[in-house]
Amino acid sequence: MAKIKPSKGAPYARILGVGGYRPTRVVPNEVILETIDSSDEWIRSRSGIETRHWASPEETVAAMSVEASGKAIADAGIDASQIGAVVVSTVSHFSQTPAIATEIADRLGTDKAAAFDISAGCAGFGYGLTLAKGMVVEGSAEYVLVIGVERLSDLTDLEDRATAFLFGDGAGAVVVGPSKEPAIGPTVWGSEGDKSETIKQTVPWSDYRHGTVEKFPAITQEGQAVFRWAVFEMAKVAQQALDAAGITADELDVFIPHQANVRIIDSMVKTLKLPEHVMVARDIRTTGNTSAASIPLAMERLLATGEAKSGDTALVIGFGAGLVYAATVVTLP
């Protein structure tokens, strides 16, 4: 019986660079109030959102991804030709095939990098990061580009009072590469499909195609159910990620949760008993909920503003439609 030669990858993996792209159009709450019966104070108190970015026709999923990825590659100090795989997490690329990752890989100038899309909602960045770590350590790619990108304005029902104000557009990307020491902890991830009705697309594409419904599909959610699940269950997952990495809350420098709702973020901070010195990302205030893009966008902003620095230890957690979740501890690039 022949023996398969073992893979030769890096001993560990780390995030080497990060980049982000926010569309040029800034949309204040006043614009949202044109189509729903609400108020700026209500939106801010319920979600923390003041503004969000909406993409123009030219700011496509691919175009935003290329912009964010170019920054991440430059930040990592490598050339695009060294990228061995491109992993794109998105729910708003409307072509079933081919994967948008293939177009992005080509436009960036990679050397025939492996490229594929994943659909894991707001946990998509964590899923992609976990896959990238495995590829680097296993040896199938030396450098992996992980992109979270969304044009959720295309999937927003502006007459839905529960969701019209939530979503924004943008792209965030990181380069994952070899490391001599642990810099991406074990991932605590999973799914609770019995709760899939709490965040979902209103109707299948087939219903729209066959004329069963006239209104274009949108994302809808049961706000209170999602809030309770995120606050009580995701704090447990976050703690499990800390435990798996051998890190205590006191040893954390930064907390970067999915930017779903400021009240959820604040409740998780309280439940986890994070010390005051821990910098907490609240990028949602000016970016909105960008699903898979929210964690890398928040990470990029914290580093750009100096609120976080290279080498800081950060807890990241994403959670959303599925319901799915993924949390890990990382060293910031």
GROMACS .gro file of C-alpha atoms in nm:
model
  333
    1MET     CA    1   0.000   0.000   0.000
    2ALA     CA    2   0.142   0.337  -0.106
    3LYS     CA    3   0.190   0.606   0.154
    4ILE     CA    4   0.084   0.962   0.079
    5LYS     CA    5   0.355   1.217   0.134
    6PRO     CA    6   0.267   1.452   0.423
    7SER     CA    7   0.190   1.816   0.346
    8LYS     CA    8   0.452   2.076   0.429
    9GLY     CA    9   0.288   2.393   0.546
   10ALA     CA   10   0.375   2.660   0.800
   11PRO     CA   11   0.375   2.574   1.170
   12TYR     CA   12   0.116   2.846   1.232
   13ALA     CA   13  -0.078   3.116   1.047
   14ARG     CA   14  -0.145   3.483   1.111
   15ILE     CA   15  -0.320   3.784   0.962
   16LEU     CA   16  -0.050   3.980   0.779
   17GLY     CA   17  -0.249   4.268   0.634
   18VAL     CA   18  -0.596   4.422   0.632
   19GLY     CA   19  -0.782   4.653   0.396
   20GLY     CA   20  -1.128   4.801   0.363
   21TYR     CA   21  -1.350   4.983   0.118
   22ARG     CA   22  -1.661   5.186   0.197
   23PRO     CA   23  -1.874   5.324  -0.087
   24THR     CA   24  -1.855   5.698  -0.142
   25ARG     CA   25  -2.225   5.766  -0.078
   26VAL     CA   26  -2.303   5.825   0.290
   27VAL     CA   27  -2.669   5.774   0.378
   28PRO     CA   28  -2.798   5.938   0.699
   29ASN     CA   29  -3.102   5.817   0.889
   30GLU     CA   30  -3.307   6.100   0.739
   31VAL     CA   31  -3.303   5.923   0.403
   32ILE     CA   32  -3.435   5.603   0.560
   33LEU     CA   33  -3.716   5.796   0.729
   34GLU     CA   34  -3.855   5.889   0.388
   35THR     CA   35  -4.000   5.537   0.353
   36ILE     CA   36  -4.068   5.418   0.711
   37ASP     CA   37  -4.261   5.562   1.004
   38SER     CA   38  -3.985   5.610   1.259
   39SER     CA   39  -3.741   5.870   1.390
   40ASP     CA   40  -3.370   5.936   1.399
   41GLU     CA   41  -3.375   5.901   1.777
   42TRP     CA   42  -3.551   5.563   1.757
   43ILE     CA   43  -3.302   5.426   1.503
   44ARG     CA   44  -3.003   5.545   1.706
   45SER     CA   45  -3.140   5.414   2.036
   46ARG     CA   46  -3.234   5.073   1.890
   47SER     CA   47  -2.926   5.010   1.675
   48GLY     CA   48  -2.667   5.281   1.731
   49ILE     CA   49  -2.664   5.356   1.357
   50GLU     CA   50  -2.626   5.717   1.248
   51THR     CA   51  -2.518   5.668   0.886
   52ARG     CA   52  -2.435   5.387   0.645
   53HIS     CA   53  -2.272   5.361   0.301
   54TRP     CA   54  -2.463   5.255  -0.010
   55ALA     CA   55  -2.287   5.149  -0.328
   56SER     CA   56  -2.331   5.311  -0.667
   57PRO     CA   57  -2.386   5.095  -0.978
   58GLU     CA   58  -2.010   5.109  -1.041
   59GLU     CA   59  -1.927   4.994  -0.688
   60THR     CA   60  -2.001   4.630  -0.754
   61VAL     CA   61  -1.923   4.336  -0.526
   62ALA     CA   62  -1.614   4.268  -0.739
   63ALA     CA   63  -1.503   4.633  -0.759
   64MET     CA   64  -1.529   4.689  -0.382
   65SER     CA   65  -1.347   4.361  -0.317
   66VAL     CA   66  -1.061   4.453  -0.548
   67GLU     CA   67  -1.018   4.789  -0.372
   68ALA     CA   68  -1.015   4.636  -0.024
   69SER     CA   69  -0.793   4.347  -0.129
   70GLY     CA   70  -0.536   4.572  -0.291
   71LYS     CA   71  -0.495   4.755   0.039
   72ALA     CA   72  -0.469   4.429   0.235
   73ILE     CA   73  -0.206   4.287  -0.002
   74ALA     CA   74   0.000   4.608   0.019
   75ASP     CA   75  -0.037   4.609   0.397
   76ALA     CA   76   0.092   4.250   0.408
   77GLY     CA   77   0.398   4.350   0.203
   78ILE     CA   78   0.351   4.084  -0.064
   79ASP     CA   79   0.265   4.076  -0.433
   80ALA     CA   80  -0.073   3.963  -0.563
   81SER     CA   81   0.101   3.688  -0.759
   82GLN     CA   82   0.191   3.524  -0.426
   83ILE     CA   83  -0.173   3.474  -0.329
   84GLY     CA   84  -0.251   3.103  -0.349
   85ALA     CA   85  -0.622   3.115  -0.272
   86VAL     CA   86  -0.904   3.370  -0.264
   87VAL     CA   87  -1.201   3.307  -0.033
   88VAL     CA   88  -1.498   3.542  -0.067
   89SER     CA   89  -1.786   3.548   0.181
   90THR     CA   90  -2.098   3.719   0.047
   91VAL     CA   91  -2.474   3.678   0.019
   92SER     CA   92  -2.522   3.964  -0.227
   93HIS     CA   93  -2.347   3.841  -0.543
   94PHE     CA   94  -2.647   3.766  -0.762
   95SER     CA   95  -2.487   3.533  -1.018
   96GLN     CA   96  -2.518   3.172  -0.907
   97THR     CA   97  -2.207   3.082  -1.106
   98PRO     CA   98  -1.922   3.142  -1.157
   99ALA     CA   99  -1.801   3.239  -0.811
  100ILE     CA  100  -1.719   3.610  -0.789
  101ALA     CA  101  -1.389   3.506  -0.626
  102THR     CA  102  -1.259   3.395  -0.966
  103GLU     CA  103  -1.312   3.740  -1.119
  104ILE     CA  104  -1.152   3.907  -0.816
  105ALA     CA  105  -0.849   3.676  -0.830
  106ASP     CA  106  -0.799   3.758  -1.197
  107ARG     CA  107  -0.842   4.134  -1.158
  108LEU     CA  108  -0.592   4.140  -0.873
  109GLY     CA  109  -0.330   3.966  -1.085
  110THR     CA  110  -0.293   3.643  -0.889
  111ASP     CA  111  -0.118   3.351  -1.057
  112LYS     CA  112  -0.422   3.127  -1.113
  113ALA     CA  113  -0.508   3.125  -0.744
  114ALA     CA  114  -0.772   2.886  -0.618
  115ALA     CA  115  -1.090   3.091  -0.578
  116PHE     CA  116  -1.433   3.021  -0.433
  117ASP     CA  117  -1.727   3.183  -0.256
  118ILE     CA  118  -1.887   3.085   0.073
  119SER     CA  119  -2.225   3.179   0.216
  120ALA     CA  120  -2.221   3.204   0.593
  121GLY     CA  121  -2.395   3.536   0.646
  122CYS     CA  122  -2.256   3.758   0.919
  123ALA     CA  123  -2.025   3.478   1.037
  124GLY     CA  124  -1.872   3.451   0.692
  125PHE     CA  125  -1.546   3.627   0.775
  126GLY     CA  126  -1.480   3.390   1.064
  127TYR     CA  127  -1.555   3.091   0.842
  128GLY     CA  128  -1.322   3.222   0.573
  129LEU     CA  129  -1.047   3.298   0.823
  130THR     CA  130  -1.066   2.943   0.957
  131LEU     CA  131  -1.040   2.796   0.608
  132ALA     CA  132  -0.744   3.021   0.530
  133LYS     CA  133  -0.560   2.919   0.846
  134GLY     CA  134  -0.607   2.554   0.752
  135MET     CA  135  -0.473   2.609   0.400
  136VAL     CA  136  -0.161   2.789   0.522
  137VAL     CA  137  -0.082   2.529   0.790
  138GLU     CA  138  -0.167   2.236   0.563
  139GLY     CA  139   0.047   2.378   0.285
  140SER     CA  140  -0.200   2.412  -0.002
  141ALA     CA  141  -0.140   2.790  -0.011
  142GLU     CA  142   0.129   3.009   0.139
  143TYR     CA  143  -0.087   3.321   0.136
  144VAL     CA  144  -0.467   3.330   0.138
  145LEU     CA  145  -0.685   3.633   0.073
  146VAL     CA  146  -1.008   3.636   0.276
  147ILE     CA  147  -1.275   3.885   0.169
  148GLY     CA  148  -1.605   3.977   0.330
  149VAL     CA  149  -1.813   4.186   0.092
  150GLU     CA  150  -2.177   4.291   0.070
  151ARG     CA  151  -2.412   4.515  -0.125
  152LEU     CA  152  -2.697   4.471   0.118
  153SER     CA  153  -2.871   4.781  -0.014
  154ASP     CA  154  -2.976   4.550  -0.300
  155LEU     CA  155  -3.148   4.320  -0.050
  156THR     CA  156  -3.308   4.585   0.171
  157ASP     CA  157  -3.682   4.645   0.181
  158LEU     CA  158  -3.696   5.018   0.246
  159GLU     CA  159  -4.057   4.984   0.363
  160ASP     CA  160  -3.972   4.724   0.630
  161ARG     CA  161  -3.959   4.922   0.954
  162ALA     CA  162  -3.765   4.643   1.127
  163THR     CA  163  -3.473   4.627   0.882
  164ALA     CA  164  -3.475   4.929   0.647
  165PHE     CA  165  -3.225   5.120   0.862
  166LEU     CA  166  -2.988   4.832   0.938
  167PHE     CA  167  -2.788   4.744   0.633
  168GLY     CA  168  -2.491   4.899   0.457
  169ASP     CA  169  -2.246   4.813   0.180
  170GLY     CA  170  -1.871   4.761   0.181
  171ALA     CA  171  -1.579   4.521   0.160
  172GLY     CA  172  -1.310   4.415   0.405
  173ALA     CA  173  -1.016   4.188   0.332
  174VAL     CA  174  -0.723   4.026   0.510
  175VAL     CA  175  -0.417   3.834   0.394
  176VAL     CA  176  -0.342   3.522   0.597
  177GLY     CA  177   0.009   3.381   0.577
  178PRO     CA  178   0.274   3.180   0.763
  179SER     CA  179   0.376   3.247   1.121
  180LYS     CA  180   0.641   3.107   1.354
  181GLU     CA  181   0.411   3.139   1.653
  182PRO     CA  182   0.037   3.100   1.714
  183ALA     CA  183  -0.153   3.411   1.598
  184ILE     CA  184  -0.497   3.272   1.509
  185GLY     CA  185  -0.656   3.070   1.785
  186PRO     CA  186  -0.889   2.771   1.760
  187THR     CA  187  -1.225   2.858   1.607
  188VAL     CA  188  -1.545   2.797   1.801
  189TRP     CA  189  -1.814   2.772   1.535
  190GLY     CA  190  -2.143   2.607   1.465
  191SER     CA  191  -2.500   2.641   1.347
  192GLU     CA  192  -2.852   2.632   1.486
  193GLY     CA  193  -3.068   2.555   1.185
  194ASP     CA  194  -3.381   2.524   1.396
  195LYS     CA  195  -3.369   2.905   1.423
  196SER     CA  196  -3.325   2.967   1.049
  197GLU     CA  197  -3.656   3.152   1.023
  198THR     CA  198  -3.531   3.436   1.244
  199ILE     CA  199  -3.308   3.582   0.970
  200LYS     CA  200  -3.388   3.492   0.612
  201GLN     CA  201  -3.459   3.603   0.257
  202THR     CA  202  -3.827   3.693   0.228
  203VAL     CA  203  -3.898   3.456  -0.063
  204PRO     CA  204  -3.686   3.224  -0.283
  205TRP     CA  205  -3.557   3.361  -0.613
  206SER     CA  206  -3.781   3.106  -0.790
  207ASP     CA  207  -4.096   3.273  -0.652
  208TYR     CA  208  -3.987   3.604  -0.804
  209ARG     CA  209  -3.887   3.439  -1.131
  210HIS     CA  210  -4.220   3.263  -1.175
  211GLY     CA  211  -4.422   3.570  -1.081
  212THR     CA  212  -4.556   3.424  -0.758
  213VAL     CA  213  -4.453   3.752  -0.594
  214GLU     CA  214  -4.392   4.092  -0.750
  215LYS     CA  215  -4.168   4.238  -0.482
  216PHE     CA  216  -3.795   4.168  -0.517
  217PRO     CA  217  -3.662   3.939  -0.239
  218ALA     CA  218  -3.512   4.112   0.064
  219ILE     CA  219  -3.359   4.020   0.399
  220THR     CA  220  -3.595   4.012   0.693
  221GLN     CA  221  -3.552   3.920   1.057
  222GLU     CA  222  -3.732   3.871   1.387
  223GLY     CA  223  -3.553   4.141   1.580
  224GLN     CA  224  -3.631   4.041   1.936
  225ALA     CA  225  -3.552   3.672   1.880
  226VAL     CA  226  -3.221   3.758   1.715
  227PHE     CA  227  -3.135   4.003   1.994
  228ARG     CA  228  -3.198   3.747   2.268
  229TRP     CA  229  -2.999   3.477   2.088
  230ALA     CA  230  -2.705   3.707   2.018
  231VAL     CA  231  -2.688   3.848   2.369
  232PHE     CA  232  -2.724   3.525   2.564
  233GLU     CA  233  -2.581   3.256   2.337
  234MET     CA  234  -2.303   3.444   2.156
  235ALA     CA  235  -2.149   3.568   2.479
  236LYS     CA  236  -2.106   3.200   2.570
  237VAL     CA  237  -1.940   3.130   2.234
  238ALA     CA  238  -1.709   3.428   2.278
  239GLN     CA  239  -1.604   3.298   2.618
  240GLN     CA  240  -1.542   2.953   2.468
  241ALA     CA  241  -1.311   3.112   2.208
  242LEU     CA  242  -1.116   3.286   2.484
  243ASP     CA  243  -1.087   2.959   2.674
  244ALA     CA  244  -0.978   2.769   2.362
  245ALA     CA  245  -0.702   3.024   2.300
  246GLY     CA  246  -0.591   3.016   2.663
  247ILE     CA  247  -0.668   3.386   2.699
  248THR     CA  248  -0.854   3.563   2.979
  249ALA     CA  249  -1.063   3.875   2.938
  250ASP     CA  250  -0.797   4.072   3.127
  251GLU     CA  251  -0.538   3.976   2.865
  252LEU     CA  252  -0.743   4.104   2.573
  253ASP     CA  253  -0.657   4.431   2.402
  254VAL     CA  254  -0.942   4.454   2.150
  255PHE     CA  255  -1.294   4.316   2.101
  256ILE     CA  256  -1.424   4.311   1.742
  257PRO     CA  257  -1.774   4.162   1.729
  258HIS     CA  258  -1.996   4.153   1.422
  259GLN     CA  259  -2.144   4.500   1.386
  260ALA     CA  260  -2.509   4.402   1.416
  261ASN     CA  261  -2.639   4.634   1.685
  262VAL     CA  262  -2.472   4.854   1.948
  263ARG     CA  263  -2.703   4.722   2.219
  264ILE     CA  264  -2.592   4.365   2.140
  265ILE     CA  265  -2.228   4.473   2.149
  266ASP     CA  266  -2.268   4.654   2.481
  267SER     CA  267  -2.453   4.358   2.635
  268MET     CA  268  -2.178   4.118   2.527
  269VAL     CA  269  -1.913   4.345   2.678
  270LYS     CA  270  -2.102   4.341   3.007
  271THR     CA  271  -2.161   3.965   3.007
  272LEU     CA  272  -1.797   3.891   2.923
  273LYS     CA  273  -1.691   4.137   3.195
  274LEU     CA  274  -1.437   4.299   2.965
  275PRO     CA  275  -1.207   4.545   3.145
  276GLU     CA  276  -1.220   4.914   3.053
  277HIS     CA  277  -0.882   4.893   2.879
  278VAL     CA  278  -1.024   4.664   2.609
  279MET     CA  279  -1.095   4.864   2.294
  280VAL     CA  280  -1.440   4.771   2.159
  281ALA     CA  281  -1.526   4.817   1.791
  282ARG     CA  282  -1.846   5.013   1.734
  283ASP     CA  283  -1.803   5.080   1.364
  284ILE     CA  284  -2.175   5.016   1.312
  285ARG     CA  285  -2.249   5.379   1.401
  286THR     CA  286  -2.122   5.507   1.067
  287THR     CA  287  -2.108   5.190   0.858
  288GLY     CA  288  -2.426   5.001   0.946
  289ASN     CA  289  -2.453   4.624   0.937
  290THR     CA  290  -2.241   4.499   0.646
  291SER     CA  291  -2.272   4.128   0.732
  292ALA     CA  292  -1.957   3.939   0.626
  293ALA     CA  293  -1.767   4.266   0.574
  294SER     CA  294  -1.830   4.410   0.920
  295ILE     CA  295  -1.544   4.251   1.116
  296PRO     CA  296  -1.260   4.323   0.870
  297LEU     CA  297  -1.397   4.676   0.812
  298ALA     CA  298  -1.406   4.739   1.188
  299MET     CA  299  -1.056   4.591   1.225
  300GLU     CA  300  -0.920   4.811   0.949
  301ARG     CA  301  -1.071   5.126   1.102
  302LEU     CA  302  -0.937   5.054   1.451
  303LEU     CA  303  -0.587   5.011   1.313
  304ALA     CA  304  -0.613   5.315   1.086
  305THR     CA  305  -0.726   5.543   1.369
  306GLY     CA  306  -0.469   5.409   1.613
  307GLU     CA  307  -0.737   5.285   1.853
  308ALA     CA  308  -0.577   4.941   1.809
  309LYS     CA  309  -0.219   4.862   1.716
  310SER     CA  310  -0.018   4.590   1.547
  311GLY     CA  311   0.041   4.297   1.779
  312ASP     CA  312  -0.271   4.355   1.990
  313THR     CA  313  -0.467   4.049   2.095
  314ALA     CA  314  -0.824   4.064   1.965
  315LEU     CA  315  -1.136   3.854   2.012
  316VAL     CA  316  -1.348   3.842   1.696
  317ILE     CA  317  -1.695   3.691   1.668
  318GLY     CA  318  -1.949   3.682   1.387
  319PHE     CA  319  -2.307   3.559   1.407
  320GLY     CA  320  -2.612   3.573   1.186
  321ALA     CA  321  -2.839   3.405   0.932
  322GLY     CA  322  -2.849   3.031   0.954
  323LEU     CA  323  -2.821   3.076   1.242
  324VAL     CA  324  -2.443   3.043   1.227
  325TYR     CA  325  -2.153   3.171   1.433
  326ALA     CA  326  -1.773   3.172   1.449
  327ALA     CA  327  -1.537   3.316   1.710
  328THR     CA  328  -1.161   3.316   1.753
  329VAL     CA  329  -0.875   3.510   1.907
  330VAL     CA  330  -0.622   3.670   1.671
  331THR     CA  331  -0.310   3.881   1.680
  332LEU     CA  332  -0.372   4.201   1.483
  333PRO     CA  333  -0.146   4.267   1.183
   0.00000   0.00000   0.00000
